[in-house]
């Protein structure tokens, strides 16, 4: 069988998100088929600076409901994150990649959802600045060879506004992203800086993404537009057209494009409890991958990397997403036993 990376060698590199706890079982598959890896969680703030605070399940709450902020204990560790670190997961993946000549996409230097919830709200702007400097400095000292960094993950608002209301925006001001990207440029001068977001094919959100990209680009602070590409197996013509139109608009900026977190969710959100035969779901997944990769190939030269968000259906974040535990999902390219799925074959044989 031809490998995925060989099939795409004239188009773009292909990557997979991996996790330290199942890397060993996936290692051979990753080495065979992929040129790049991304740490699924291991380079995020929460993993590198572990703490005991749990993020509330916001999706289970009523609109507007806000939990009480937690009490800050041992505040100094949040101002000086170097006081508490755990690099075991990220080191394992980084070492594996280096030993096998696989490039690493750094993910991610700042993501609002990967900080202890409710704590930074209680820090001063200066304390947050100190935290950021120290955290970026640690990441630079440990993982300087990442060829690209997702700088501020998901910074754009998802409800029609421009920027997402995060604690960083509230405390550091509306232009905080310019400072954060400038810091990333200074600390990672060799790396590509990527602005990564989801729902990137939604016309309204696309407009905000392009606005942000424009502001960063005029200051030479961004190199790559990151399209997460968490898509659904029921995607139809209209959505595929929008995907193509969006990729065209992103390519027109002159920046490179990375498809950063692709997976194909089988859940029909309008009828989540209707049981569909497995063969039908697998077929939808195959067709969706096939069509999406067909579009990616049209952007040869603009798309530099396509990464899938996992390797085997055995380990996908979708298996635990929004009460999904009781539904089977088939979002990736290898089945639960790492056997290649028809979706893989279909994107290899184009
Ligand atoms: C977002 C993040 C990823 C990952 C996925 C799914 O897209 O960027 O790191 O957490 O959600 O879990």
CSV table of C-alpha atoms and ligand atoms in Angstrom, one decimal:
chain,number,residue,atom,x,y,z
A,1,UNK,CA,0.0,0.0,0.0
A,2,UNK,CA,1.2,3.5,-0.9
A,3,UNK,CA,1.7,5.6,2.2
A,4,UNK,CA,-0.3,8.8,2.8
A,5,UNK,CA,2.8,11.0,3.0
A,6,UNK,CA,4.1,9.5,-0.3
A,7,UNK,CA,0.7,10.0,-2.0
A,8,UNK,CA,0.9,13.8,-1.1
A,9,UNK,CA,4.5,14.5,-1.5
A,10,UNK,CA,3.9,16.9,-4.4
A,11,UNK,CA,1.1,18.7,-2.6
A,12,UNK,CA,1.6,19.2,1.2
A,13,UNK,CA,3.0,17.4,4.2
A,14,UNK,CA,0.6,15.3,6.2
A,15,UNK,CA,0.4,15.3,10.0
A,16,UNK,CA,-1.3,13.7,12.9
A,17,UNK,CA,-2.1,14.9,16.4
A,18,UNK,CA,-0.7,12.4,18.9
A,19,UNK,CA,-1.0,11.9,22.6
A,20,UNK,CA,1.7,10.7,24.9
A,21,UNK,CA,-0.5,8.1,26.6
A,22,UNK,CA,-1.1,6.2,23.3
A,23,UNK,CA,1.9,7.2,21.3
A,24,UNK,CA,3.6,3.8,21.7
A,25,UNK,CA,0.7,1.9,20.1
A,26,UNK,CA,0.5,4.4,17.3
A,27,UNK,CA,4.2,4.8,16.6
A,28,UNK,CA,4.6,2.5,13.6
A,29,UNK,CA,1.5,4.0,11.9
A,30,UNK,CA,2.7,7.5,12.5
A,31,UNK,CA,6.2,6.8,11.2
A,32,UNK,CA,4.8,5.1,8.1
A,33,UNK,CA,2.2,7.6,7.0
A,34,UNK,CA,2.9,11.1,8.5
A,35,UNK,CA,5.6,13.8,8.0
A,36,UNK,CA,4.6,15.9,11.0
A,37,UNK,CA,3.0,15.6,14.5
A,38,UNK,CA,1.1,17.9,16.8
A,39,UNK,CA,0.8,17.3,20.5
A,40,UNK,CA,-2.9,16.8,21.2
A,41,UNK,CA,-2.7,18.4,24.6
A,42,UNK,CA,0.8,18.0,25.9
A,43,UNK,CA,2.2,21.5,25.0
A,44,UNK,CA,-0.9,23.3,26.3
A,45,UNK,CA,-0.5,25.5,29.3
A,46,UNK,CA,-2.6,23.2,31.5
A,47,UNK,CA,-0.3,20.2,30.7
A,48,UNK,CA,3.0,22.0,31.1
A,49,UNK,CA,1.9,23.7,34.3
A,50,UNK,CA,-0.5,21.3,36.0
A,51,UNK,CA,-2.9,22.5,38.7
A,52,UNK,CA,-5.9,21.2,40.5
A,53,UNK,CA,-8.5,23.6,39.0
A,54,UNK,CA,-11.1,22.0,36.8
A,55,UNK,CA,-12.8,23.9,33.9
A,56,UNK,CA,-16.6,23.9,34.4
A,57,UNK,CA,-18.7,22.2,31.8
A,58,UNK,CA,-20.0,25.3,30.2
A,59,UNK,CA,-22.1,23.5,27.6
A,60,UNK,CA,-24.2,21.9,30.3
A,61,UNK,CA,-25.1,25.3,31.8
A,62,UNK,CA,-28.0,27.6,31.1
A,63,UNK,CA,-27.2,30.6,28.8
A,64,UNK,CA,-25.6,33.3,30.9
A,65,UNK,CA,-25.0,31.1,33.9
A,66,UNK,CA,-21.6,31.7,35.5
A,67,UNK,CA,-20.0,29.6,38.2
A,68,UNK,CA,-18.4,31.2,41.2
A,69,UNK,CA,-14.7,32.0,40.7
A,70,UNK,CA,-12.5,29.6,42.6
A,71,UNK,CA,-10.3,30.7,45.4
A,72,UNK,CA,-6.7,31.3,44.3
A,73,UNK,CA,-4.2,29.3,46.4
A,74,UNK,CA,-0.5,29.7,46.1
A,75,UNK,CA,-0.9,32.6,43.8
A,76,UNK,CA,2.8,32.9,43.0
A,77,UNK,CA,2.8,29.8,40.8
A,78,UNK,CA,0.4,31.6,38.4
A,79,UNK,CA,2.5,34.7,38.2
A,80,UNK,CA,5.7,32.6,37.8
A,81,UNK,CA,4.7,29.4,35.9
A,82,UNK,CA,8.3,28.1,36.0
A,83,UNK,CA,7.6,27.2,39.6
A,84,UNK,CA,5.4,24.2,38.6
A,85,UNK,CA,6.1,22.3,35.4
A,86,UNK,CA,5.6,18.9,33.9
A,87,UNK,CA,7.2,18.3,30.5
A,88,UNK,CA,6.9,14.5,30.5
A,89,UNK,CA,4.1,14.2,27.9
A,90,UNK,CA,5.5,16.9,25.5
A,91,UNK,CA,9.1,15.6,25.9
A,92,UNK,CA,8.0,12.1,25.0
A,93,UNK,CA,6.4,13.3,21.7
A,94,UNK,CA,9.1,15.8,20.9
A,95,UNK,CA,11.8,13.1,21.4
A,96,UNK,CA,9.9,10.6,19.3
A,97,UNK,CA,9.5,13.1,16.5
A,98,UNK,CA,13.2,14.1,16.5
A,99,UNK,CA,14.4,10.5,16.6
A,100,UNK,CA,12.3,9.7,13.6
A,101,UNK,CA,12.8,12.8,11.4
A,102,UNK,CA,9.3,14.0,11.9
A,103,UNK,CA,8.6,17.7,12.1
A,104,UNK,CA,6.6,19.1,15.1
A,105,UNK,CA,3.9,21.7,14.9
A,106,UNK,CA,3.8,23.6,18.2
A,107,UNK,CA,0.3,23.7,19.6
A,108,UNK,CA,-0.3,26.1,21.3
A,109,UNK,CA,1.4,29.0,23.1
A,110,UNK,CA,-1.8,30.5,24.4
A,111,UNK,CA,-5.4,29.2,24.5
A,112,UNK,CA,-8.0,30.6,26.7
A,113,UNK,CA,-9.5,27.2,27.4
A,114,UNK,CA,-6.2,25.7,28.6
A,115,UNK,CA,-5.7,28.0,31.6
A,116,UNK,CA,-7.0,27.3,35.1
A,117,UNK,CA,-10.5,28.7,34.8
A,118,UNK,CA,-11.3,31.8,36.9
A,119,UNK,CA,-7.8,32.3,38.2
A,120,UNK,CA,-6.3,34.7,35.7
A,121,UNK,CA,-9.4,36.9,36.2
A,122,UNK,CA,-8.0,37.5,39.7
A,123,UNK,CA,-4.5,38.5,38.5
A,124,UNK,CA,-3.4,42.0,37.6
A,125,UNK,CA,-2.4,42.8,34.0
A,126,UNK,CA,1.2,43.0,35.0
A,127,UNK,CA,1.0,39.6,36.6
A,128,UNK,CA,-0.5,38.2,33.5
A,129,UNK,CA,2.3,39.8,31.4
A,130,UNK,CA,4.9,38.2,33.6
A,131,UNK,CA,3.2,34.9,33.3
A,132,UNK,CA,3.1,35.1,29.6
A,133,UNK,CA,6.8,36.1,29.3
A,134,UNK,CA,7.8,33.3,31.5
A,135,UNK,CA,5.7,30.7,29.9
A,136,UNK,CA,6.9,31.6,26.4
A,137,UNK,CA,10.4,31.6,27.6
A,138,UNK,CA,10.0,28.1,29.0
A,139,UNK,CA,8.5,26.8,25.7
A,140,UNK,CA,11.4,28.4,23.8
A,141,UNK,CA,14.0,26.8,26.0
A,142,UNK,CA,12.3,23.4,25.7
A,143,UNK,CA,10.9,23.2,22.2
A,144,UNK,CA,12.8,25.5,20.0
A,145,UNK,CA,12.7,23.2,17.0
A,146,UNK,CA,9.0,23.3,16.4
A,147,UNK,CA,8.8,24.5,12.8
A,148,UNK,CA,5.5,26.3,13.3
A,149,UNK,CA,3.6,27.6,16.4
A,150,UNK,CA,-0.1,28.1,16.8
A,151,UNK,CA,0.3,31.3,18.7
A,152,UNK,CA,-3.1,32.3,20.2
A,153,UNK,CA,-5.5,29.5,19.6
A,154,UNK,CA,-9.1,30.4,18.7
A,155,UNK,CA,-8.9,34.1,19.3
A,156,UNK,CA,-11.8,35.0,17.1
A,157,UNK,CA,-15.3,35.4,18.4
A,158,UNK,CA,-17.7,32.5,17.5
A,159,UNK,CA,-20.9,34.5,17.7
A,160,UNK,CA,-20.5,37.1,15.0
A,161,UNK,CA,-18.3,39.5,16.9
A,162,UNK,CA,-14.6,40.2,16.1
A,163,UNK,CA,-12.4,39.0,18.9
A,164,UNK,CA,-13.3,36.4,21.6
A,165,UNK,CA,-13.9,37.9,25.0
A,166,UNK,CA,-11.1,36.2,26.9
A,167,UNK,CA,-9.5,37.1,30.2
A,168,UNK,CA,-6.4,38.2,28.2
A,169,UNK,CA,-8.4,40.6,26.1
A,170,UNK,CA,-10.1,42.0,29.1
A,171,UNK,CA,-7.0,42.4,31.1
A,172,UNK,CA,-4.5,43.4,28.4
A,173,UNK,CA,-6.7,45.4,26.2
A,174,UNK,CA,-8.1,45.0,22.7
A,175,UNK,CA,-4.7,45.0,21.0
A,176,UNK,CA,-3.3,42.2,23.2
A,177,UNK,CA,-2.9,39.9,20.2
A,178,UNK,CA,-0.4,42.2,18.5
A,179,UNK,CA,1.8,42.1,21.6
A,180,UNK,CA,1.5,38.3,22.0
A,181,UNK,CA,2.3,37.6,18.3
A,182,UNK,CA,5.2,40.1,18.5
A,183,UNK,CA,6.5,38.2,21.5
A,184,UNK,CA,6.2,34.9,19.6
A,185,UNK,CA,8.1,36.4,16.7
A,186,UNK,CA,10.9,37.5,19.0
A,187,UNK,CA,11.1,34.2,20.9
A,188,UNK,CA,10.7,31.9,17.9
A,189,UNK,CA,12.3,33.8,15.0
A,190,UNK,CA,12.8,30.6,13.0
A,191,UNK,CA,9.3,29.3,13.3
A,192,UNK,CA,6.2,30.0,11.2
A,193,UNK,CA,3.6,31.8,13.3
A,194,UNK,CA,0.1,30.4,12.8
A,195,UNK,CA,-3.3,31.9,13.6
A,196,UNK,CA,-5.5,28.9,14.2
A,197,UNK,CA,-9.3,28.8,14.5
A,198,UNK,CA,-12.4,26.7,14.0
A,199,UNK,CA,-15.7,27.2,12.1
A,200,UNK,CA,-13.3,28.8,9.6
A,201,UNK,CA,-15.6,28.1,6.7
A,202,UNK,CA,-18.5,30.0,8.2
A,203,UNK,CA,-18.8,33.3,6.2
A,204,UNK,CA,-19.3,35.5,9.2
A,205,UNK,CA,-16.4,34.0,11.2
A,206,UNK,CA,-14.2,34.0,8.1
A,207,UNK,CA,-14.6,37.8,7.9
A,208,UNK,CA,-13.3,38.2,11.5
A,209,UNK,CA,-10.5,35.8,10.9
A,210,UNK,CA,-9.4,37.7,7.8
A,211,UNK,CA,-9.7,41.0,9.7
A,212,UNK,CA,-7.4,39.7,12.4
A,213,UNK,CA,-5.0,38.2,9.8
A,214,UNK,CA,-4.9,41.6,8.0
A,215,UNK,CA,-3.8,43.4,11.2
A,216,UNK,CA,-1.2,40.8,12.0
A,217,UNK,CA,0.1,40.6,8.4
A,218,UNK,CA,0.7,44.3,8.1
A,219,UNK,CA,3.1,44.0,11.0
A,220,UNK,CA,4.7,40.8,9.7
A,221,UNK,CA,3.5,38.9,12.7
A,222,UNK,CA,1.8,35.9,11.0
A,223,UNK,CA,2.8,33.4,8.3
A,224,UNK,CA,0.1,30.8,8.3
A,225,UNK,CA,-3.6,30.6,8.5
A,226,UNK,CA,-4.7,27.5,10.5
A,227,UNK,CA,-8.0,25.9,9.5
A,228,UNK,CA,-8.9,23.4,12.1
A,229,UNK,CA,-11.4,21.6,9.8
A,230,UNK,CA,-13.4,19.7,12.4
A,231,UNK,CA,-16.1,18.8,9.9
A,232,UNK,CA,-19.2,16.6,9.9
A,233,UNK,CA,-20.0,13.5,7.8
A,234,UNK,CA,-23.3,15.1,6.7
A,235,UNK,CA,-21.6,18.1,5.1
A,236,UNK,CA,-23.3,18.9,1.8
A,237,UNK,CA,-22.6,20.7,-1.4
A,238,UNK,CA,-23.2,24.1,0.1
A,239,UNK,CA,-20.7,23.6,2.9
A,240,UNK,CA,-18.1,22.2,0.5
A,241,UNK,CA,-18.5,25.3,-1.7
A,242,UNK,CA,-18.0,27.4,1.4
A,243,UNK,CA,-14.9,25.5,2.3
A,244,UNK,CA,-13.5,26.0,-1.2
A,245,UNK,CA,-14.4,29.7,-1.2
A,246,UNK,CA,-12.8,30.2,2.2
A,247,UNK,CA,-9.6,28.4,1.3
A,248,UNK,CA,-9.5,30.6,-1.8
A,249,UNK,CA,-9.9,33.8,0.3
A,250,UNK,CA,-7.2,32.6,2.8
A,251,UNK,CA,-4.9,31.7,-0.1
A,252,UNK,CA,-5.4,35.2,-1.6
A,253,UNK,CA,-3.8,36.8,1.5
A,254,UNK,CA,-0.5,35.3,0.3
A,255,UNK,CA,0.0,33.4,3.6
A,256,UNK,CA,0.4,29.7,3.8
A,257,UNK,CA,-2.5,27.5,4.9
A,258,UNK,CA,-2.4,24.7,7.4
A,259,UNK,CA,-5.3,22.4,7.9
A,260,UNK,CA,-4.6,21.8,11.5
A,261,UNK,CA,-7.1,19.5,13.2
A,262,UNK,CA,-9.1,17.6,10.6
A,263,UNK,CA,-11.6,15.0,11.7
A,264,UNK,CA,-15.0,13.9,10.4
A,265,UNK,CA,-17.7,13.7,13.1
A,266,UNK,CA,-20.5,11.2,12.4
A,267,UNK,CA,-23.0,12.6,14.8
A,268,UNK,CA,-26.1,14.1,13.2
A,269,UNK,CA,-26.6,17.0,15.6
A,270,UNK,CA,-30.2,17.5,14.4
A,271,UNK,CA,-31.1,13.8,15.3
A,272,UNK,CA,-28.3,12.8,17.6
A,273,UNK,CA,-30.1,9.7,18.9
A,274,UNK,CA,-31.1,8.1,15.6
A,275,UNK,CA,-29.1,4.9,15.1
A,276,UNK,CA,-27.5,4.7,11.7
A,277,UNK,CA,-25.8,1.4,10.5
A,278,UNK,CA,-22.1,1.4,10.9
A,279,UNK,CA,-21.5,0.7,7.2
A,280,UNK,CA,-23.5,3.8,6.3
A,281,UNK,CA,-21.5,6.0,8.7
A,282,UNK,CA,-18.2,4.7,7.5
A,283,UNK,CA,-19.3,5.4,3.9
A,284,UNK,CA,-20.2,9.0,4.8
A,285,UNK,CA,-16.8,9.5,6.4
A,286,UNK,CA,-15.0,8.1,3.4
A,287,UNK,CA,-16.8,10.3,1.0
A,288,UNK,CA,-16.3,13.4,3.2
A,289,UNK,CA,-12.5,12.8,3.5
A,290,UNK,CA,-12.3,12.1,-0.2
A,291,UNK,CA,-14.1,15.3,-1.2
A,292,UNK,CA,-12.3,17.5,1.3
A,293,UNK,CA,-8.9,16.2,0.1
A,294,UNK,CA,-9.9,16.8,-3.5
A,295,UNK,CA,-10.4,20.4,-2.6
A,296,UNK,CA,-7.1,20.6,-0.7
A,297,UNK,CA,-5.3,19.3,-3.8
A,298,UNK,CA,-6.7,22.2,-5.7
A,299,UNK,CA,-4.8,24.5,-3.4
A,300,UNK,CA,-1.4,23.0,-4.2
A,301,UNK,CA,1.2,25.6,-3.3
A,302,UNK,CA,-1.0,27.4,-0.8
A,303,UNK,CA,-1.7,24.5,1.6
A,304,UNK,CA,1.5,23.5,3.2
A,305,UNK,CA,0.3,20.9,5.7
A,306,UNK,CA,-2.8,18.9,6.4
A,307,UNK,CA,-3.0,17.4,9.9
A,308,UNK,CA,-5.7,15.0,11.2
A,309,UNK,CA,-6.7,15.2,14.8
A,310,UNK,CA,-5.7,11.8,15.9
A,311,UNK,CA,-4.7,8.4,14.4
A,312,UNK,CA,-7.1,5.7,15.4
A,313,UNK,CA,-10.9,5.9,16.1
A,314,UNK,CA,-10.0,4.3,19.4
A,315,UNK,CA,-8.7,7.6,20.7
A,316,UNK,CA,-10.6,10.7,19.5
A,317,UNK,CA,-11.7,13.7,21.6
A,318,UNK,CA,-15.1,13.2,19.8
A,319,UNK,CA,-15.6,10.0,21.7
A,320,UNK,CA,-16.1,12.1,24.9
A,321,UNK,CA,-17.6,15.2,23.4
A,322,UNK,CA,-21.0,16.4,24.6
A,323,UNK,CA,-22.4,13.2,26.0
A,324,UNK,CA,-21.1,11.3,23.0
A,325,UNK,CA,-19.9,8.3,25.0
A,326,UNK,CA,-22.9,6.2,24.0
A,327,UNK,CA,-22.5,6.9,20.3
A,328,UNK,CA,-20.0,5.2,18.1
A,329,UNK,CA,-17.9,7.6,16.0
A,330,UNK,CA,-15.5,7.0,13.2
A,331,UNK,CA,-13.7,10.3,12.7
A,332,UNK,CA,-10.2,9.3,11.7
A,333,UNK,CA,-8.2,7.3,9.1
A,334,UNK,CA,-7.5,4.1,11.1
A,335,UNK,CA,-10.0,1.9,12.8
A,336,UNK,CA,-9.9,1.0,16.5
A,337,UNK,CA,-7.1,-1.6,15.8
A,338,UNK,CA,-5.1,0.7,13.6
A,339,UNK,CA,-6.2,-1.0,10.4
A,340,UNK,CA,-6.4,1.5,7.5
A,341,UNK,CA,-10.0,2.5,6.8
A,342,UNK,CA,-11.6,3.0,3.4
A,343,UNK,CA,-11.2,6.7,4.0
A,344,UNK,CA,-7.4,6.4,4.0
A,345,UNK,CA,-7.5,4.3,0.9
A,346,UNK,CA,-9.8,6.8,-0.8
A,347,UNK,CA,-7.5,9.8,-0.2
A,348,UNK,CA,-4.4,7.9,-1.2
A,349,UNK,CA,-6.0,6.6,-4.5
A,350,UNK,CA,-7.0,9.9,-6.0
B,1,LIG,C1,-9.6,22.7,19.7
B,1,LIG,C2,-8.1,22.8,20.1
B,1,LIG,C3,-7.4,21.4,20.1
B,1,LIG,C4,-8.3,20.3,20.7
B,1,LIG,C5,-9.6,20.3,20.0
B,1,LIG,C6,-10.5,19.2,20.4
B,1,LIG,O1,-9.8,22.6,18.4
B,1,LIG,O2,-7.4,23.6,19.3
B,1,LIG,O3,-6.2,21.5,20.8
B,1,LIG,O4,-8.4,20.5,22.1
B,1,LIG,O5,-10.2,21.6,20.3
B,1,LIG,O6,-10.3,18.7,21.6
